[in-house]
Amino acid sequence: RKTHWGCIVIVILILLLITSGAVGYYYYTQHEKAKKEKLMYDVLTEDNYNRRDYEDFIRKFPNSKYRGDVEQKLEKLLEMYDDWDRVKNSQNVSALKSFCEKYPLPNSELYTLALEEIDKLDWKFAKTRNTIEAYDHYLNIHPEGGWALEAATEFIKEYLQSHSTEEVRFYSAGGDGTLNEVVNGVIGFKNASI
């Protein structure tokens, strides 16, 4: 009879160990899942403008305590993408500037694309006008724009053409590409010196 009770006690102890191990494992996996969920949420809230990341979060954590916030941010993000689709090919600087004002997110790809499109359209306008004033205006609003160096060269050419009867001297420190633009601008003008 003692052996029978001893076996029962051993079986009970084994069952307690198995149960406590299973409970411990369950809580451990839940804790790890919560850590992963929090980490993904933190990544989403730090300048993330990728809608797929938001959709992935909702799919992976459908019962998340952050779900409402993530859905709200996704809704705003989708609105931004819809607005971008409306203005991206508009050839309208005002519409693109309005987009940047509505979504002032310097780390957003769409914000960067809008600024690049504004730069391109302003350059196109300056090139079409082909005047000192147009190139000067472009250089004032886009001093480091995609066409700033070319605008500097064109500015010099236009200036020299409009002042062909005067002796003109240019000073350039060089080192940052400006000397090259000045040289390119004065080529062919006898009234210019560097």
Coordinates of N, CA, C and O in Angstrom, one line a residue, residues 45 78-79 82 94 102 105 111-112 115 130 145 166 172 178:
T45 N 5.5 54.3 -35.1 CA 5.3 55.7 -34.7 C 6.5 56.6 -34.9 O 6.4 57.7 -34.6
L78 N -3.2 56.8 -45.7 CA -3.9 56.6 -46.9 C -4.5 57.8 -47.5 O -4.5 58.0 -48.7
E79 N -5.0 58.7 -46.7 CA -5.4 60.0 -47.1 C -4.3 60.8 -47.8 O -4.4 61.4 -48.8
D82 N -3.6 59.4 -51.2 CA -4.7 59.8 -52.1 C -4.4 61.2 -52.6 O -4.6 61.5 -53.7
S94 N 1.6 75.4 -56.9 CA 0.8 75.7 -55.7 C 0.2 74.5 -55.1 O 0.1 74.4 -53.9
K102 N 0.3 70.7 -45.9 CA -0.6 69.8 -45.2 C 0.1 68.7 -44.6 O -0.4 68.2 -43.5
L105 N 6.2 66.5 -43.4 CA 6.9 65.4 -42.9 C 8.2 65.2 -43.7 O 8.3 64.4 -44.7
Y111 N 6.8 63.7 -49.4 CA 7.2 65.1 -49.1 C 8.4 65.4 -49.9 O 8.5 66.4 -50.6
T112 N 9.4 64.5 -49.9 CA 10.6 64.7 -50.7 C 10.3 64.7 -52.2 O 10.9 65.6 -52.9
L115 N 8.8 68.1 -53.1 CA 9.8 69.2 -53.1 C 10.7 69.0 -54.4 O 11.0 70.1 -55.1
N130 N 14.0 82.1 -69.6 CA 15.4 82.4 -70.0 C 15.8 83.9 -69.8 O 16.3 84.5 -70.7
G145 N 19.1 73.5 -55.3 CA 18.2 72.7 -56.1 C 18.9 71.9 -57.1 O 20.2 72.0 -57.3
E166 N 29.5 96.4 -71.7 CA 30.2 96.7 -70.4 C 31.3 95.7 -70.2 O 31.2 94.5 -70.6
S172 N 35.1 84.4 -58.1 CA 34.5 83.1 -57.6 C 35.6 82.4 -56.7 O 36.8 82.4 -57.1
T178 N 31.3 76.3 -58.0 CA 30.9 77.6 -58.6 C 31.9 78.2 -59.6 O 31.5 78.8 -60.6

